[in-house]
Structures are given as C-alpha cells and as structure tokens.
mmCIF file of C-alpha atoms in Angstrom:
data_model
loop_
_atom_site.group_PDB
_atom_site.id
_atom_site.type_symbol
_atom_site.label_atom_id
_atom_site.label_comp_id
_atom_site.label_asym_id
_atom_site.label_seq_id
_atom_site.Cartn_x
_atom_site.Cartn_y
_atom_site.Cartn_z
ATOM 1 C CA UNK A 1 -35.766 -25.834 41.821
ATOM 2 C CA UNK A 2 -34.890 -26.842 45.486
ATOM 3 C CA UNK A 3 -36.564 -23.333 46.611
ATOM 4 C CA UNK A 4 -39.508 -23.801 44.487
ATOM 5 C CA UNK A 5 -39.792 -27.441 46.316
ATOM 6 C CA UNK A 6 -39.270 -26.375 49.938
ATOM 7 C CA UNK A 7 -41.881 -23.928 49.332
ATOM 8 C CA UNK A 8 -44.488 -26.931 48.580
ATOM 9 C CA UNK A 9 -43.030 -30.011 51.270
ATOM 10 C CA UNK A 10 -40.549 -28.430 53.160
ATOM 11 C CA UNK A 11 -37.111 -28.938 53.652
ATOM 12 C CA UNK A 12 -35.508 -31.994 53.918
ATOM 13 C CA UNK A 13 -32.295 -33.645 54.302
ATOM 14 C CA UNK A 14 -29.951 -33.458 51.175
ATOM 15 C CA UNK A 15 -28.054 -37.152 50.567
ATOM 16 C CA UNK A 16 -24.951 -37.653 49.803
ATOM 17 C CA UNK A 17 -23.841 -37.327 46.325
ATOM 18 C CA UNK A 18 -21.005 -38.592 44.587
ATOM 19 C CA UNK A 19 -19.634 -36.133 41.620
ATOM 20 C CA UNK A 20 -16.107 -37.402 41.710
ATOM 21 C CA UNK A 21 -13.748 -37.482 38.802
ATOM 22 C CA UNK A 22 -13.168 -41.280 40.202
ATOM 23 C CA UNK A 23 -16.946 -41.842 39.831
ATOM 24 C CA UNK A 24 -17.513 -40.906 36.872
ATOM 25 C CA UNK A 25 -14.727 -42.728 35.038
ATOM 26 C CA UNK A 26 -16.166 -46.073 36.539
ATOM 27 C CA UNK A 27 -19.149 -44.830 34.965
ATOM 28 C CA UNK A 28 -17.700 -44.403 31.437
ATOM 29 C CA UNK A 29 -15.947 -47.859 32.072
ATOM 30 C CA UNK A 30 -19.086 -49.082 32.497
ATOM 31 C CA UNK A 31 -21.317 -47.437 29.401
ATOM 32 C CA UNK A 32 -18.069 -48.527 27.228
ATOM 33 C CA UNK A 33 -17.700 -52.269 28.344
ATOM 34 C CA UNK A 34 -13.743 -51.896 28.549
ATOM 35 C CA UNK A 35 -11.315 -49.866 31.236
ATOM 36 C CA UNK A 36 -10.393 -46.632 29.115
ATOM 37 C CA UNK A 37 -6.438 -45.625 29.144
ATOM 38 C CA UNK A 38 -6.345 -43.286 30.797
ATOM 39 C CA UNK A 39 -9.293 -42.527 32.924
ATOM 40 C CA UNK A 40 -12.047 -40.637 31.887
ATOM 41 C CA UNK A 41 -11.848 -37.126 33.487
ATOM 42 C CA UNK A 42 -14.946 -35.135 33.337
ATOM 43 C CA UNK A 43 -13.031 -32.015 33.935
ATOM 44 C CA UNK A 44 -10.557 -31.975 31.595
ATOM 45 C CA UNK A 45 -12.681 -29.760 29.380
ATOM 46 C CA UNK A 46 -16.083 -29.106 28.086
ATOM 47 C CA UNK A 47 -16.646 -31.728 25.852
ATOM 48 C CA UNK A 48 -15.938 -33.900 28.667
ATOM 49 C CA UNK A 49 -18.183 -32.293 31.137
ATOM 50 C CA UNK A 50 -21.118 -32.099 28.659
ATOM 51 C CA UNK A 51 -20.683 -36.039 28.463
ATOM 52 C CA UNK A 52 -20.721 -36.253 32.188
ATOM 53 C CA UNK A 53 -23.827 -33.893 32.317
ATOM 54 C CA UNK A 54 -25.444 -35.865 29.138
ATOM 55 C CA UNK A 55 -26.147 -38.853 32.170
ATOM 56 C CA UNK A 56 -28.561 -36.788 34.615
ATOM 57 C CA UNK A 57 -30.784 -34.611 32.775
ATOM 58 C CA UNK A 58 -32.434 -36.821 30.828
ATOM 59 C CA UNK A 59 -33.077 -39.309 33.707
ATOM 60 C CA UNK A 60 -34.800 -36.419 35.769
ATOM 61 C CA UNK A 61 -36.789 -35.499 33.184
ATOM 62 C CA UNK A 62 -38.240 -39.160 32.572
ATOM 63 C CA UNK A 63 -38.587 -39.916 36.417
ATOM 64 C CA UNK A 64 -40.766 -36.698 36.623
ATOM 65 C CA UNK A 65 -43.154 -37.844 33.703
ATOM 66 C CA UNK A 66 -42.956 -41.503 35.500
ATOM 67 C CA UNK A 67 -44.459 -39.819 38.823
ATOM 68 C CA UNK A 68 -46.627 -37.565 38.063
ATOM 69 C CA UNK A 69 -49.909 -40.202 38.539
ATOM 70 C CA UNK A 70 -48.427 -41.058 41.983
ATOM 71 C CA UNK A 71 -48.886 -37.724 42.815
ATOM 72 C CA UNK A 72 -52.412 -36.310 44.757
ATOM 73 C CA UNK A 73 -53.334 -32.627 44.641
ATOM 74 C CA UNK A 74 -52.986 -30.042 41.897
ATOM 75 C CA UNK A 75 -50.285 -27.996 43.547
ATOM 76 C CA UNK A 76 -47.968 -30.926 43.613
ATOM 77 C CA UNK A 77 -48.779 -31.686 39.991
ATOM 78 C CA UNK A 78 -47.977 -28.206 39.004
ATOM 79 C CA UNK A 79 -44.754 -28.549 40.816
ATOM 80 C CA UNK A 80 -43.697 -31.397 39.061
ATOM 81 C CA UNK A 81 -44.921 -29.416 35.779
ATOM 82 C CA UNK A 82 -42.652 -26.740 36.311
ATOM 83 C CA UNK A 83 -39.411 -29.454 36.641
ATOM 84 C CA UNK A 84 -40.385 -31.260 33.909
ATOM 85 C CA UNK A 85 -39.886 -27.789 31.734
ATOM 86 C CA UNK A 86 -36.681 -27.096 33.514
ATOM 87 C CA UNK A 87 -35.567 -30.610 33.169
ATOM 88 C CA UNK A 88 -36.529 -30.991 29.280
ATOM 89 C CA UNK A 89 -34.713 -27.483 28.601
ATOM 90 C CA UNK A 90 -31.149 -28.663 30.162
ATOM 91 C CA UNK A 91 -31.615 -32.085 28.642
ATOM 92 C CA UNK A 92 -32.225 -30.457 25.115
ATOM 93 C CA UNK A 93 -29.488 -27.863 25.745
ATOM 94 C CA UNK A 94 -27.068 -29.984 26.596
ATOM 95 C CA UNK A 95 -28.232 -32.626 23.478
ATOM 96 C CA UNK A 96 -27.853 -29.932 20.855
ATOM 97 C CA UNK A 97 -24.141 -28.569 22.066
ATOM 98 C CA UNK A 98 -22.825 -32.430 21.695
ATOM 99 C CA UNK A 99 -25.340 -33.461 18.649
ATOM 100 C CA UNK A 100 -23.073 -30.064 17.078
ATOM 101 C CA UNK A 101 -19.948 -31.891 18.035
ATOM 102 C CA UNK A 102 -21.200 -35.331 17.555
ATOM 103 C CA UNK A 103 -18.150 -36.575 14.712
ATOM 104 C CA UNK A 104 -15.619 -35.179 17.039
ATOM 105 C CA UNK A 105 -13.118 -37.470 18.589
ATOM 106 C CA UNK A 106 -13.155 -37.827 22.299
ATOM 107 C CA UNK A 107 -9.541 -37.453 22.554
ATOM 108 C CA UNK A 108 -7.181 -39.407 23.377
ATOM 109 C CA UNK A 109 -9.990 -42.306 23.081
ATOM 110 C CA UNK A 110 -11.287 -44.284 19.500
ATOM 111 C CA UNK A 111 -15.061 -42.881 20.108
ATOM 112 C CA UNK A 112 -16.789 -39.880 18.807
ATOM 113 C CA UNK A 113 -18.681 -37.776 20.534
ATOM 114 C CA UNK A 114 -22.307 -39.419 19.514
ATOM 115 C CA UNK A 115 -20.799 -42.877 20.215
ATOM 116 C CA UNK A 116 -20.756 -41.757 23.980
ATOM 117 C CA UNK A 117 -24.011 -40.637 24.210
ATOM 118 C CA UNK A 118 -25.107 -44.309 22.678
ATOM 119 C CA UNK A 119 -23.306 -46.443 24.773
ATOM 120 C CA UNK A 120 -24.354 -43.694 27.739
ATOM 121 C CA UNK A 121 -28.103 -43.958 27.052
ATOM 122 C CA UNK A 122 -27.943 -47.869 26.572
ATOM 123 C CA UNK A 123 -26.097 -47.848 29.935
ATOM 124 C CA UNK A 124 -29.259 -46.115 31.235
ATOM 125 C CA UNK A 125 -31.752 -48.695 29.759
ATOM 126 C CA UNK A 126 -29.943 -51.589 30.756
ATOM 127 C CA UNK A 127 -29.813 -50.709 34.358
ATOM 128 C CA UNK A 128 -33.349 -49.487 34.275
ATOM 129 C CA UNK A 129 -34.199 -52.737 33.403
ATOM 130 C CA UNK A 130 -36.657 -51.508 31.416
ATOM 131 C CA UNK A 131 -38.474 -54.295 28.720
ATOM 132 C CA UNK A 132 -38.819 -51.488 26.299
ATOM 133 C CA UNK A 133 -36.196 -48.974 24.905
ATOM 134 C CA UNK A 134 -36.542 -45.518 26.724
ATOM 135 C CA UNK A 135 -33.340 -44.346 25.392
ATOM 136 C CA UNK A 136 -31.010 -43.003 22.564
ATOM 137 C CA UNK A 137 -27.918 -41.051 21.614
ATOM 138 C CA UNK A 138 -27.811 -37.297 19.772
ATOM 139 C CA UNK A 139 -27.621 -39.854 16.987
ATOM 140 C CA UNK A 140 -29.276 -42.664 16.421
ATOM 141 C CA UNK A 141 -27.236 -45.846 15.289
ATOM 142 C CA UNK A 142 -28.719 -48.209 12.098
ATOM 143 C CA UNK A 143 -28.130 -50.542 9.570
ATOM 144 C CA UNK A 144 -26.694 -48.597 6.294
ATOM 145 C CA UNK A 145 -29.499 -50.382 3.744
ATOM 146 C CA UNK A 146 -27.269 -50.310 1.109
ATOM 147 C CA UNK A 147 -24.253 -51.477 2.380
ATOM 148 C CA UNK A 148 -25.236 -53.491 4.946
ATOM 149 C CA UNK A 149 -22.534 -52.091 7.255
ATOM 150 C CA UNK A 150 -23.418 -50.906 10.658
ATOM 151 C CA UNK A 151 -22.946 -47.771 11.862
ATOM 152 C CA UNK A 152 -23.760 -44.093 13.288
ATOM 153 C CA UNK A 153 -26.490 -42.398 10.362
ATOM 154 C CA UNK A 154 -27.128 -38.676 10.370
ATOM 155 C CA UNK A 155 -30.260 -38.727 12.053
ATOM 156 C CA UNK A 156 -30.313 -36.490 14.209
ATOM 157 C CA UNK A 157 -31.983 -37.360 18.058
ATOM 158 C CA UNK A 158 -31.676 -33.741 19.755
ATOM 159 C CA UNK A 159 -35.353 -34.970 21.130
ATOM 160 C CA UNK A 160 -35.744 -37.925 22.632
ATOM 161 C CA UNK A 161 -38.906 -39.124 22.492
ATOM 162 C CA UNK A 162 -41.401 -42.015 21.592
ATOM 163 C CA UNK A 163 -43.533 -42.825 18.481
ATOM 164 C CA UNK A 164 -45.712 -40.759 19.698
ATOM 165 C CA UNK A 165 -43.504 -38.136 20.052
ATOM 166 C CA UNK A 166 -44.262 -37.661 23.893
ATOM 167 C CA UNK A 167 -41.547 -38.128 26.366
ATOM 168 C CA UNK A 168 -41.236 -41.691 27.590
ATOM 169 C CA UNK A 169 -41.532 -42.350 30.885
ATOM 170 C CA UNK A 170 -39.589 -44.197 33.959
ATOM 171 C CA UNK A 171 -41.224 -45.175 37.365
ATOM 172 C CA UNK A 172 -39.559 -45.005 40.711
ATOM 173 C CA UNK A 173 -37.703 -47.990 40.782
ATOM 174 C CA UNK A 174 -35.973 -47.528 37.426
ATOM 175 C CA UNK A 175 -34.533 -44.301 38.013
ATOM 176 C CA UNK A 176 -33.333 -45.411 41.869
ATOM 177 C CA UNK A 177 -32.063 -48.787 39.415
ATOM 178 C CA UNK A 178 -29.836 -46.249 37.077
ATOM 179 C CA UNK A 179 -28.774 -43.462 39.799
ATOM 180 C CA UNK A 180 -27.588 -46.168 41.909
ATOM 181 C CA UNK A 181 -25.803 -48.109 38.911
ATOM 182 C CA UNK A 182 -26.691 -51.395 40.531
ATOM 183 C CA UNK A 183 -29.648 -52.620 38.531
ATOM 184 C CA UNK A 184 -31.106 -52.759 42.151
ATOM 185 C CA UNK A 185 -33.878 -49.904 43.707
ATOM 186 C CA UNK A 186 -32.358 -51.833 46.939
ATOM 187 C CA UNK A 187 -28.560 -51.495 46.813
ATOM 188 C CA UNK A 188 -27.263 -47.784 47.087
ATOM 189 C CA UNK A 189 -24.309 -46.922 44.769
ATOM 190 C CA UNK A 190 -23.319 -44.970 42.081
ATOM 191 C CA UNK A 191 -24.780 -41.053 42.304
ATOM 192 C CA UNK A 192 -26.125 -42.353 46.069
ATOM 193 C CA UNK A 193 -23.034 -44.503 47.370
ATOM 194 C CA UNK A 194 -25.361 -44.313 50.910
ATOM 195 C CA UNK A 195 -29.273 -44.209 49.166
ATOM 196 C CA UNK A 196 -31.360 -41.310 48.451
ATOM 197 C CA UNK A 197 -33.424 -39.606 51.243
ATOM 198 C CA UNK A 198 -36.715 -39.723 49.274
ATOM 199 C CA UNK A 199 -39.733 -41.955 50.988
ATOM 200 C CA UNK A 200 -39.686 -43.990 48.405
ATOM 201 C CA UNK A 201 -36.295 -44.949 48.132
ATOM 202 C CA UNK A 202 -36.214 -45.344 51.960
ATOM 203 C CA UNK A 203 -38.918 -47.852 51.568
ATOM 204 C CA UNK A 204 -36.697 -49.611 48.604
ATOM 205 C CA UNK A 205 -34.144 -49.697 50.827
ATOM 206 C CA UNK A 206 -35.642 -50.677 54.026
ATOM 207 C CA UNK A 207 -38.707 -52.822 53.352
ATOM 208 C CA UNK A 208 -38.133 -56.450 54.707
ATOM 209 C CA UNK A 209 -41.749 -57.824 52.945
ATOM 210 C CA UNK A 210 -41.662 -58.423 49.742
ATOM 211 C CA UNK A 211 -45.252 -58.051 49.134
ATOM 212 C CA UNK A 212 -45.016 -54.150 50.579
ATOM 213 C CA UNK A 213 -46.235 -51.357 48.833
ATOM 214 C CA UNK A 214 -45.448 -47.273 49.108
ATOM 215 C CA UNK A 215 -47.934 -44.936 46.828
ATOM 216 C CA UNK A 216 -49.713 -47.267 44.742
ATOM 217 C CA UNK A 217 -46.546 -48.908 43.297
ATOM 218 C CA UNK A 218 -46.406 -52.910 42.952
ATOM 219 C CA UNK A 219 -44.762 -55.180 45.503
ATOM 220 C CA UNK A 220 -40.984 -54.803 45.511
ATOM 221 C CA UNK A 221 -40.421 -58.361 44.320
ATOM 222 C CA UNK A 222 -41.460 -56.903 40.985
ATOM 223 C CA UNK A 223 -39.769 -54.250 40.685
ATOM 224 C CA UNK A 224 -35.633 -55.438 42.266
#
C-alpha cells in the first residue's frame, strides 16, 4: 500500500500513531460503556488481537468509498480502487475468523465474541456522528418475534453493507471524528494523539474560519 502510494504523490511524513495496549483498553472501555476488570489487552492472544484489528479495517475501507468523488484524475481513482480491494479483503478476513468464534466468551469478561464487534461498530457510528447507521457486528442484534426478548440472532453480517448491498460510505470528517475518538475532525486523539498529516486533516485542525472549505467539502461548522 504505502509503496503503491508514494509511487502516485510522493512521500510524506508518517504521524504518530498510537497502538498501545493502554490505548486500546480505553478504547474497549469506551465501545462497552463500563471500565472492564482487568484491562483489555489486545495481546494477550488472538481473539483479542482480531478484536483490536476488527476497529481499523472497516473504517479504511468506508473512508476510501467516502473519497473517491473528491478525487480528480483517473490514476488517483485507480489508486484508491486498488485500497478499497485490499481494504474490503482484511475487513472480510478478519469478519469471518471472529463471525466463526462469535458465541465464544471473551474471557475473563461477560461478552461474547459478536457482542464486541456490536458495541465496537456502534462505537464507530456514534463518533462518526453519522444520522444514518453505517455500521454492524459479525452478527446482527434483533428483537426475537416470538419471545419478545432481545438479543444476538444468527444472522450472520460477515459483509457489511447497505440495502443495496454496496458498501456504505464515510466522508472525511467522520473517519478523522472516529480515528481521533473525539467526535471532533478538530481535536486529535485516539489513533492520532497529535492529528494526522493528511491536507485535509491539517485544514480540520488548523482552519480558524468557519465558513472554510478544502476539496469541495462543506464549511467546517457543519461538519465538527
């Protein structure tokens, strides 16, 4: 990927990039609502570090899809083509290994596998601060009709996608809203405890008017 994009736009500096244990335990804390005794260690095994991976993937993969009309020229389009297929692979790999395991406990914690990836990919939307829903778990969660009783079903969501069945999509600002775990495309944190190096999130991050715009998107008083 990075050589494929150097190739196109050159090289450029790499930010810094929080993959601490530390960091993402606040982020489980965070997708579960409640502290969890003890800390959530993506390293303690796989099943772990597929949970930890579970977060990025999918958020590439719907940023790419988000950008691809702010883009100009056909190579950079084909680029971003080329991601997208690397992206949706990874996400979909890494869906089907914990959809497999999804009624396994998450030792030593009272949530299964697909509960995670719920409470993960509602994380996601709500710091997206998206008005629709862009995001699910490897299973989807529903009222039983019969019982009445709420709960995980066994439908399966290895693919997430819309009605359509065509990947949704997130612009700019949401992703830099969920990467930074603020809720803010203006206040670094999270993956980016200093901001990404992208233009645009320089401009996010920078930009003193709020009527300002960078590549067609809307003023930045829409989109904090």
């Amino acid at each position: 990927m990075n050589r494929a994009i150097r190739k196109l736009v050159g090289g450029f500096p790499r930010p810094l990039m929080d993959l601490s244990a530390t960091h993402f335990a606040d982020l489980m804390d965070s997708a579960i609502g409640v502290p969890l005794q003890p800390s959530f260690n993506p390293y303690f095994d796989d099943t772990n570090f597929l949970l930890a991976s579970y977060f990025l993937p999918y958020i590439s993969l719907t940023n790419y899809v988000g950008t691809n009309p702010l883009l100009n020229g056909t190579s950079s389009k084909r680029l971003l083509a080329g991601l997208l297929g690397v992206e949706a692979g990874q996400d979909t790999i890494i869906r089907t290994i914990l959809y497999h395991r999804s009624l396994q406990p998450l030792f030593p914690y009272d949530y299964n596998v697909a509960e995670i990836t719920y409470l993960l990919s509602r994380l996601r939307d709500r710091l997206g601060n998206a008005k629709s829903r862009k995001d699910d778990g490897v299973i989807v969660p529903s009222r039983d009709k019969i019982s009445g009783n709420a709960g995980m079903t066994t439908l399966g969501n290895i693919i997430n996608a819309d009605n359509d069945f065509t990947s949704f999509s997130r612009t700019p600002w949401e992703i830099l809203r969920i990467v930074y775990e603020t809720g803010s495309a203006s206040r670094p944190g999270g993956f980016f405890p200093i901001g990404a190096n992208g233009t645009i999130a320089q401009f996010y991050m920078h930009a003193t008017d709020a009527n300002a715009t960078i590549c067609g998107i809307q003023p930045m008083s829409r989109t904090r």
